């Protein structure tokens, strides 16, 4: 498969170069030249296949011969080594729980797949050593650290804002050791992000280290997210209802992968982009005007994005036609008060505990399904409630049970280096 830059169709790349680079040289996002269509028979027989076989069939043509089939199978096997259950919450509404991975966040799948792919390219070739440099406001760092832990030839350097990530998230970043280094930045997330961007443009650094990023613009993190929708469909097909998925969205990588799966033939009727107060896409669908704005802080902070980087891929999927996007995608925005309220309501009525992101997804679903019949709606639960413990316990007025993996983590020793400015980062990378 070839990939072109969304800034310039003439610039193309194979899978490996696109994964190693992250962004095209002209800073465009990579997009596949062709959307793979899967035969109807594949979907009819989905329940005869296991997770790995389903995922392999979905992604194989996007990778092509660049990773041999048997290696690709192994990478997928390791990537999907946990459960993806759709749990009935109430009549015709289910929660697709994506938080059963090692860091209890859906980003585990993309991070593991990228680590496997990049690890393979390093093992086979002449890339030399690679440094994955990433800024995190919370979940990305933990998933990336865990996914890349112990992968030969890769060093991971994670920048996170001091005092701005939860205790659990900080533990997930700073307790692994080996090839993972956590840099605690005296500043906010935007400062971390700026330093990372500057490093990518700094010849002193790039002449000495091959840098790559691991955020959701990278194909190897974006594409495997389509697996969730195939695995959910396998559990939902025999409901014989029209299917709608509501996706709590920040940078729109996850929902865009779901929409890609639909274009490949997966029988999904409609998508809802569930947004918090960061409502750029909600406004776009209302007005046909895309107007990015600065992000605002909310309790569903992984979605605090004012200019979602992957939305340009959503548009491309529909030939940049506003009317075509609108047929398949709805978007709604909810504030923190509505989010807290619905967490409490669903907990009192059903006993089901949602994290703030999943709760926004639930709200979006509810709004879309109002006055509609014949649907089964699924919202994506993108993080375990324990990752947002204080917010969740305050909202539901009850305790959340702490999973064993988190309990164990709490006893580990945090280890990070503190930096205050770009020169510190540069000094570290050149040392
Ligand atoms: C990253 C994240 C999101 C947003 O996903 P996008 O693909 O950026 O839209 C939602 N919820 C949680 C918990 C996340 O970590």
Coordinates of C-alpha atoms and ligand atoms in Angstrom, one line a residue:
X1 CA 0.0 0.0 0.0
X2 CA 1.1 3.5 -0.7
X3 CA 0.3 6.5 1.4
X4 CA 0.1 10.1 0.3
X5 CA 0.6 13.3 2.3
X6 CA -2.7 15.2 2.9
X7 CA -0.7 18.3 2.0
X8 CA 0.4 17.1 -1.4
X9 CA -1.0 14.0 -3.2
X10 CA 2.3 13.8 -5.2
X11 CA 4.3 12.9 -2.1
X12 CA 3.9 9.2 -1.5
X13 CA 5.5 6.8 0.9
X14 CA 5.5 3.1 1.7
X15 CA 4.2 1.9 5.1
X16 CA 7.7 1.6 6.7
X17 CA 8.8 5.2 5.9
X18 CA 5.5 6.6 6.9
X19 CA 5.7 4.8 10.3
X20 CA 9.3 5.8 10.9
X21 CA 8.6 9.5 9.9
X22 CA 5.2 10.0 11.5
X23 CA 4.5 13.0 9.4
X24 CA 5.3 13.5 5.8
X25 CA 8.3 15.8 5.1
X26 CA 5.8 18.6 4.2
X27 CA 4.1 18.0 7.6
X28 CA 1.0 16.5 6.1
X29 CA -0.7 13.4 7.6
X30 CA -0.3 10.2 5.7
X31 CA -3.5 8.7 4.1
X32 CA -3.8 5.4 2.3
X33 CA -4.1 5.7 -1.5
X34 CA -6.8 3.1 -1.5
X35 CA -9.5 2.0 1.0
X36 CA -9.4 -1.8 1.2
X37 CA -12.9 -3.3 0.6
X38 CA -13.5 -6.6 2.4
X39 CA -16.0 -9.1 0.9
X40 CA -19.4 -9.6 2.5
X41 CA -18.6 -13.2 3.2
X42 CA -15.9 -12.0 5.7
X43 CA -18.4 -10.1 7.8
X44 CA -20.9 -13.0 7.7
X45 CA -18.3 -15.4 9.0
X46 CA -16.7 -13.1 11.5
X47 CA -17.7 -15.3 14.5
X48 CA -15.8 -18.2 13.1
X49 CA -12.5 -16.3 13.3
X50 CA -10.5 -15.4 16.4
X51 CA -9.4 -11.9 17.3
X52 CA -6.0 -12.2 15.6
X53 CA -7.5 -13.5 12.4
X54 CA -10.1 -10.8 12.2
X55 CA -7.5 -8.0 12.9
X56 CA -5.0 -9.6 10.4
X57 CA -7.6 -9.6 7.6
X58 CA -8.6 -6.0 8.4
X59 CA -5.0 -4.6 8.3
X60 CA -2.9 -6.9 6.2
X61 CA -3.4 -5.0 2.9
X62 CA -2.5 -1.7 4.6
X63 CA 0.9 -3.2 5.6
X64 CA 1.4 -5.3 2.5
X65 CA 4.6 -7.3 2.2
X66 CA 6.6 -4.9 4.2
X67 CA 6.0 -7.0 7.3
X68 CA 5.8 -10.7 6.5
X69 CA 2.4 -12.3 7.3
X70 CA 3.7 -14.5 10.1
X71 CA 5.5 -11.5 11.8
X72 CA 2.4 -9.4 11.4
X73 CA 0.3 -12.2 13.0
X74 CA 2.7 -12.2 16.0
X75 CA 2.5 -8.4 16.4
X76 CA -1.3 -8.5 16.3
X77 CA -1.3 -11.4 18.8
X78 CA 0.7 -9.4 21.3
X79 CA -1.3 -6.3 20.6
X80 CA -4.7 -7.8 21.3
X81 CA -3.7 -9.9 24.2
X82 CA -6.7 -8.8 26.4
X83 CA -10.5 -8.6 26.1
X84 CA -12.7 -6.1 24.3
X85 CA -16.2 -6.9 25.7
X86 CA -19.4 -5.1 24.8
X87 CA -21.3 -4.9 28.1
X88 CA -25.1 -4.3 28.1
X89 CA -25.7 -1.2 30.2
X90 CA -29.4 -0.8 29.5
X91 CA -31.9 -1.9 26.8
X92 CA -30.2 -1.3 23.4
X93 CA -27.2 0.5 24.9
X94 CA -23.9 -1.2 25.5
X95 CA -20.4 -0.1 26.6
X96 CA -17.4 -1.3 24.5
X97 CA -14.8 -1.6 27.2
X98 CA -11.4 -0.7 25.8
X99 CA -9.7 -0.5 29.1
X100 CA -8.6 -4.0 29.8
X101 CA -5.1 -3.5 28.5
X102 CA -2.0 -3.1 30.6
X103 CA -2.4 0.7 31.2
X104 CA -6.2 0.6 31.4
X105 CA -6.6 2.9 28.4
X106 CA -7.6 2.2 24.8
X107 CA -4.3 3.7 23.6
X108 CA -2.6 0.4 24.6
X109 CA -3.6 -1.1 21.2
X110 CA -2.1 1.6 19.0
X111 CA 1.0 1.9 21.2
X112 CA 1.6 -1.9 21.1
X113 CA 1.0 -2.2 17.4
X114 CA 3.4 0.7 16.7
X115 CA 6.0 -0.7 19.0
X116 CA 5.7 -4.1 17.2
X117 CA 5.9 -2.6 13.7
X118 CA 8.8 -0.2 14.5
X119 CA 10.6 -3.0 16.4
X120 CA 10.3 -5.2 13.3
X121 CA 11.7 -2.5 10.9
X122 CA 14.6 -1.9 13.3
X123 CA 15.4 -5.6 13.6
X124 CA 15.4 -6.2 9.9
X125 CA 17.1 -3.2 8.6
X126 CA 19.5 -0.3 8.5
X127 CA 17.5 2.2 10.6
X128 CA 19.9 2.0 13.5
X129 CA 18.7 3.1 16.8
X130 CA 15.4 5.1 17.1
X131 CA 14.3 7.5 19.8
X132 CA 10.6 7.9 20.3
X133 CA 10.0 11.4 21.7
X134 CA 6.6 12.1 23.0
X135 CA 4.7 14.7 25.1
X136 CA 1.8 13.5 27.1
X137 CA -1.0 15.1 29.1
X138 CA -1.8 11.7 30.6
X139 CA -2.8 8.5 28.9
X140 CA -0.5 8.6 25.8
X141 CA 2.7 8.5 27.9
X142 CA 1.7 5.4 29.9
X143 CA 0.5 3.4 26.9
X144 CA 3.6 4.3 24.9
X145 CA 6.0 3.5 27.8
X146 CA 4.3 0.2 28.3
X147 CA 4.1 -0.7 24.6
X148 CA 7.7 0.1 23.8
X149 CA 9.2 -1.3 27.0
X150 CA 12.1 -3.6 26.3
X151 CA 11.9 -3.3 22.5
X152 CA 15.4 -3.6 21.1
X153 CA 16.8 -0.5 19.3
X154 CA 14.2 1.9 20.6
X155 CA 14.7 4.5 23.4
X156 CA 11.6 6.2 24.6
X157 CA 11.7 9.8 26.1
X158 CA 8.5 11.1 27.5
X159 CA 7.8 14.6 28.6
X160 CA 5.0 15.3 31.0
X161 CA 3.9 18.4 32.9
X162 CA 4.8 18.4 36.6
X163 CA 1.8 18.3 38.8
X164 CA -0.6 18.1 35.8
X165 CA -1.1 14.3 35.4
X166 CA -2.8 12.1 37.9
X167 CA -0.9 10.1 40.4
X168 CA -1.7 6.8 38.6
X169 CA -0.7 8.2 35.3
X170 CA 2.6 9.5 36.7
X171 CA 3.3 6.1 38.2
X172 CA 2.7 4.4 34.8
X173 CA 5.2 6.8 33.2
X174 CA 8.0 6.7 35.7
X175 CA 8.3 3.2 37.2
X176 CA 9.2 1.1 34.2
X177 CA 13.0 1.9 33.7
X178 CA 14.9 0.0 31.0
X179 CA 14.6 1.9 27.7
X180 CA 12.0 4.4 29.1
X181 CA 13.0 7.8 30.4
X182 CA 10.5 10.2 31.9
X183 CA 11.2 13.9 31.9
X184 CA 9.2 15.9 34.3
X185 CA 8.7 19.4 32.8
X186 CA 8.3 22.5 34.9
X187 CA 5.4 23.8 32.9
X188 CA 2.1 22.8 31.3
X189 CA 1.3 20.3 28.5
X190 CA 1.7 22.9 25.8
X191 CA 5.3 23.6 26.9
X192 CA 6.1 19.9 26.6
X193 CA 4.5 19.8 23.2
X194 CA 6.5 22.8 22.0
X195 CA 9.8 21.4 23.2
X196 CA 9.1 18.1 21.4
X197 CA 8.3 20.0 18.1
X198 CA 11.4 22.1 18.5
X199 CA 13.6 19.0 19.0
X200 CA 12.2 17.5 15.7
X201 CA 13.5 20.6 13.9
X202 CA 16.8 20.8 15.6
X203 CA 19.6 19.6 13.3
X204 CA 22.1 19.2 16.2
X205 CA 19.8 16.6 17.6
X206 CA 18.5 14.9 14.4
X207 CA 22.0 14.5 13.1
X208 CA 22.8 12.4 16.1
X209 CA 19.6 10.6 16.8
X210 CA 16.8 9.4 14.6
X211 CA 13.6 10.8 16.2
X212 CA 10.1 9.7 15.7
X213 CA 6.9 10.5 17.5
X214 CA 4.2 8.2 18.8
X215 CA 1.0 10.2 18.7
X216 CA -2.1 9.2 16.9
X217 CA -1.1 10.9 13.6
X218 CA 1.3 8.0 13.2
X219 CA -0.2 5.4 10.9
X220 CA 0.9 2.5 13.1
X221 CA -1.1 4.0 16.0
X222 CA -4.1 5.2 14.0
X223 CA -4.8 2.2 11.8
X224 CA -5.0 -0.6 14.4
X225 CA -7.8 1.3 16.2
X226 CA -10.1 -0.1 13.5
X227 CA -9.8 -3.5 15.3
X228 CA -12.2 -2.3 18.1
X229 CA -15.0 -1.9 15.7
X230 CA -14.6 -5.3 14.0
X231 CA -14.3 -7.0 17.4
X232 CA -17.4 -5.2 18.6
X233 CA -19.4 -6.1 15.5
X234 CA -18.7 -9.7 16.1
X235 CA -20.5 -9.4 19.4
X236 CA -23.3 -7.3 18.1
X237 CA -24.2 -8.8 14.7
X238 CA -26.9 -11.2 16.0
X239 CA -28.8 -8.4 17.7
X240 CA -30.1 -7.7 14.1
X241 CA -30.4 -4.0 14.8
X242 CA -28.9 -1.0 13.1
X243 CA -25.7 -0.2 14.8
X244 CA -24.5 3.2 16.0
X245 CA -21.2 3.9 17.8
X246 CA -20.6 6.9 20.0
X247 CA -16.9 7.7 20.4
X248 CA -15.6 10.2 23.0
X249 CA -13.3 12.2 20.8
X250 CA -10.3 14.4 21.2
X251 CA -7.9 14.2 18.3
X252 CA -10.4 12.1 16.4
X253 CA -8.0 9.2 15.7
X254 CA -10.2 6.6 17.2
X255 CA -13.5 7.6 15.5
X256 CA -11.7 8.1 12.2
X257 CA -10.4 4.5 12.4
X258 CA -14.0 3.4 13.0
X259 CA -15.2 5.3 10.0
X260 CA -12.5 3.7 7.9
X261 CA -13.7 0.3 9.0
X262 CA -17.2 1.3 7.8
X263 CA -15.8 2.3 4.4
X264 CA -14.2 -1.1 4.3
X265 CA -17.6 -2.7 4.5
X266 CA -18.2 -3.1 8.2
X267 CA -22.0 -2.8 8.6
X268 CA -22.2 0.3 10.9
X269 CA -25.1 2.6 10.3
X270 CA -23.9 5.8 12.0
X271 CA -21.2 7.4 14.2
X272 CA -21.5 10.0 16.9
X273 CA -18.5 12.1 17.8
X274 CA -19.1 12.9 21.5
X275 CA -17.3 16.0 22.6
X276 CA -16.9 17.9 25.8
X277 CA -16.8 21.7 25.9
X278 CA -14.2 21.5 23.1
X279 CA -16.7 21.7 20.4
X280 CA -14.9 22.5 17.2
X281 CA -16.3 19.5 15.3
X282 CA -19.8 19.9 16.8
X283 CA -19.8 23.4 15.4
X284 CA -18.4 22.3 12.1
X285 CA -21.3 19.9 11.5
X286 CA -23.8 22.6 12.6
X287 CA -22.4 25.3 10.4
X288 CA -20.1 23.7 7.7
X289 CA -17.4 26.0 9.0
X290 CA -14.3 24.5 10.5
X291 CA -12.9 27.0 13.1
X292 CA -10.2 25.7 15.4
X293 CA -9.9 27.3 18.8
X294 CA -7.8 27.1 21.9
X295 CA -8.6 24.1 24.1
X296 CA -10.4 24.5 27.4
X297 CA -9.8 22.3 30.5
X298 CA -12.6 19.8 31.4
X299 CA -12.9 16.7 33.6
X300 CA -12.6 14.5 30.4
X301 CA -9.2 16.0 29.8
X302 CA -8.0 13.5 27.2
X303 CA -10.5 15.2 24.9
X304 CA -9.4 18.8 25.6
X305 CA -8.4 19.5 22.0
X306 CA -9.4 22.6 20.1
X307 CA -8.0 21.6 16.7
X308 CA -8.3 17.8 16.3
X309 CA -5.3 16.6 14.3
X310 CA -7.1 13.6 12.7
X311 CA -10.2 15.4 11.6
X312 CA -8.6 16.1 8.2
X313 CA -8.5 12.3 7.7
X314 CA -12.2 12.0 8.5
X315 CA -12.9 14.7 5.8
X316 CA -10.6 12.9 3.3
X317 CA -12.5 9.6 3.8
X318 CA -15.6 11.4 2.4
X319 CA -13.7 13.3 -0.4
X320 CA -13.9 16.5 1.7
X321 CA -17.6 16.7 1.0
X322 CA -19.4 18.2 4.0
X323 CA -22.8 16.7 3.0
X324 CA -21.3 13.1 2.8
X325 CA -19.6 13.5 6.2
X326 CA -22.9 14.7 7.7
X327 CA -24.8 11.6 6.5
X328 CA -22.5 9.3 8.5
X329 CA -21.4 11.4 11.4
X330 CA -23.2 13.4 14.1
X331 CA -21.5 15.4 16.8
X332 CA -22.7 16.8 20.1
X333 CA -21.0 18.6 22.9
X334 CA -21.6 18.3 26.7
X335 CA -20.3 20.3 29.6
X336 CA -18.8 18.9 32.9
X337 CA -22.1 19.3 34.8
X338 CA -24.0 17.1 32.4
X339 CA -21.2 14.6 32.4
X340 CA -21.1 14.3 36.2
X341 CA -24.9 14.1 36.4
X342 CA -25.1 11.2 33.9
X343 CA -22.3 9.3 35.7
X344 CA -24.4 9.5 38.8
X345 CA -27.7 8.7 37.0
X346 CA -26.4 5.6 35.2
X347 CA -24.7 4.4 38.4
X348 CA -27.8 4.7 40.5
X349 CA -30.1 3.1 37.9
X350 CA -27.9 0.3 36.6
X351 CA -24.8 0.0 38.9
X352 CA -22.5 0.7 35.9
X353 CA -19.6 3.0 36.5
X354 CA -18.5 5.2 33.6
X355 CA -15.3 7.3 33.5
X356 CA -15.8 10.9 32.4
X357 CA -14.9 10.2 28.8
X358 CA -17.2 7.2 28.5
X359 CA -19.9 9.3 30.1
X360 CA -19.6 11.9 27.3
X361 CA -19.9 9.0 24.9
X362 CA -23.1 7.8 26.6
X363 CA -24.6 11.3 26.5
X364 CA -23.9 11.5 22.7
X365 CA -25.5 8.2 22.1
X366 CA -28.6 9.0 24.1
X367 CA -29.0 12.2 22.2
X368 CA -28.7 10.6 18.9
X369 CA -31.0 7.7 19.7
X370 CA -33.8 9.9 21.1
X371 CA -37.0 9.2 19.2
X372 CA -35.3 6.5 17.0
X373 CA -36.3 2.9 16.9
X374 CA -34.5 -0.3 15.7
X375 CA -31.0 0.7 16.9
X376 CA -28.5 -0.8 19.2
X377 CA -26.1 1.9 20.4
X378 CA -22.6 1.3 21.7
X379 CA -20.5 3.9 23.4
X380 CA -16.7 3.4 23.8
X381 CA -15.4 3.3 27.3
X382 CA -11.9 4.6 26.6
X383 CA -10.4 4.5 30.1
X384 CA -11.0 2.6 33.3
X385 CA -12.9 4.7 35.9
X386 CA -10.0 4.2 38.3
X387 CA -7.8 6.4 36.1
X388 CA -10.0 9.4 37.0
X389 CA -10.7 8.2 40.6
X390 CA -11.4 11.5 42.3
X391 CA -13.8 12.8 39.7
X392 CA -15.6 9.5 39.4
X393 CA -16.0 8.9 43.2
X394 CA -17.2 12.5 43.7
X395 CA -19.7 12.1 40.8
X396 CA -21.2 8.8 41.8
X397 CA -20.9 9.3 45.6
X398 CA -19.4 5.9 46.0
X399 CA -16.0 4.1 46.0
X400 CA -14.4 2.6 42.9
X401 CA -12.7 -0.8 43.3
X402 CA -9.0 -0.5 42.6
X403 CA -7.8 -3.2 40.2
X404 CA -4.8 -5.3 41.2
X405 CA -2.5 -3.9 38.5
X406 CA -3.0 -0.4 39.9
X407 CA -2.6 -1.5 43.5
X408 CA 0.8 -3.1 42.6
X409 CA 1.8 0.0 40.7
X410 CA 1.2 2.2 43.8
X411 CA 4.0 0.5 45.7
X412 CA 6.6 1.2 42.9
X413 CA 9.2 3.9 43.1
X414 CA 8.8 6.9 40.7
X415 CA 11.9 7.8 38.7
X416 CA 12.1 10.9 36.5
X417 CA 14.5 13.7 35.5
X418 CA 13.3 17.2 36.0
X419 CA 13.8 19.7 33.2
X420 CA 12.8 23.4 33.0
X421 CA 13.5 24.5 29.4
X422 CA 14.5 23.4 25.9
X423 CA 18.2 23.6 26.6
X424 CA 17.7 21.0 29.3
X425 CA 15.9 18.7 26.9
X426 CA 18.6 19.2 24.2
X427 CA 21.3 18.6 26.7
X428 CA 19.7 15.3 27.7
X429 CA 19.2 14.1 24.1
X430 CA 22.8 14.9 23.1
X431 CA 24.4 13.4 26.2
Ligands
LIG1 C1 -6.9 9.7 23.9 C2 -8.2 9.6 24.6 C3 -9.5 9.9 24.0 C4 -9.5 10.6 22.7 O1 -9.2 9.8 21.6 P1 -8.9 10.4 20.1 O2 -8.5 9.3 19.3 O3 -7.8 11.4 20.4 O4 -10.1 11.1 19.7 C5 -10.6 9.7 24.7 N1 -10.6 9.1 25.9 C6 -9.5 8.8 26.5 C7 -9.5 8.2 27.9 C8 -8.3 9.0 25.9 O5 -7.1 8.6 26.5

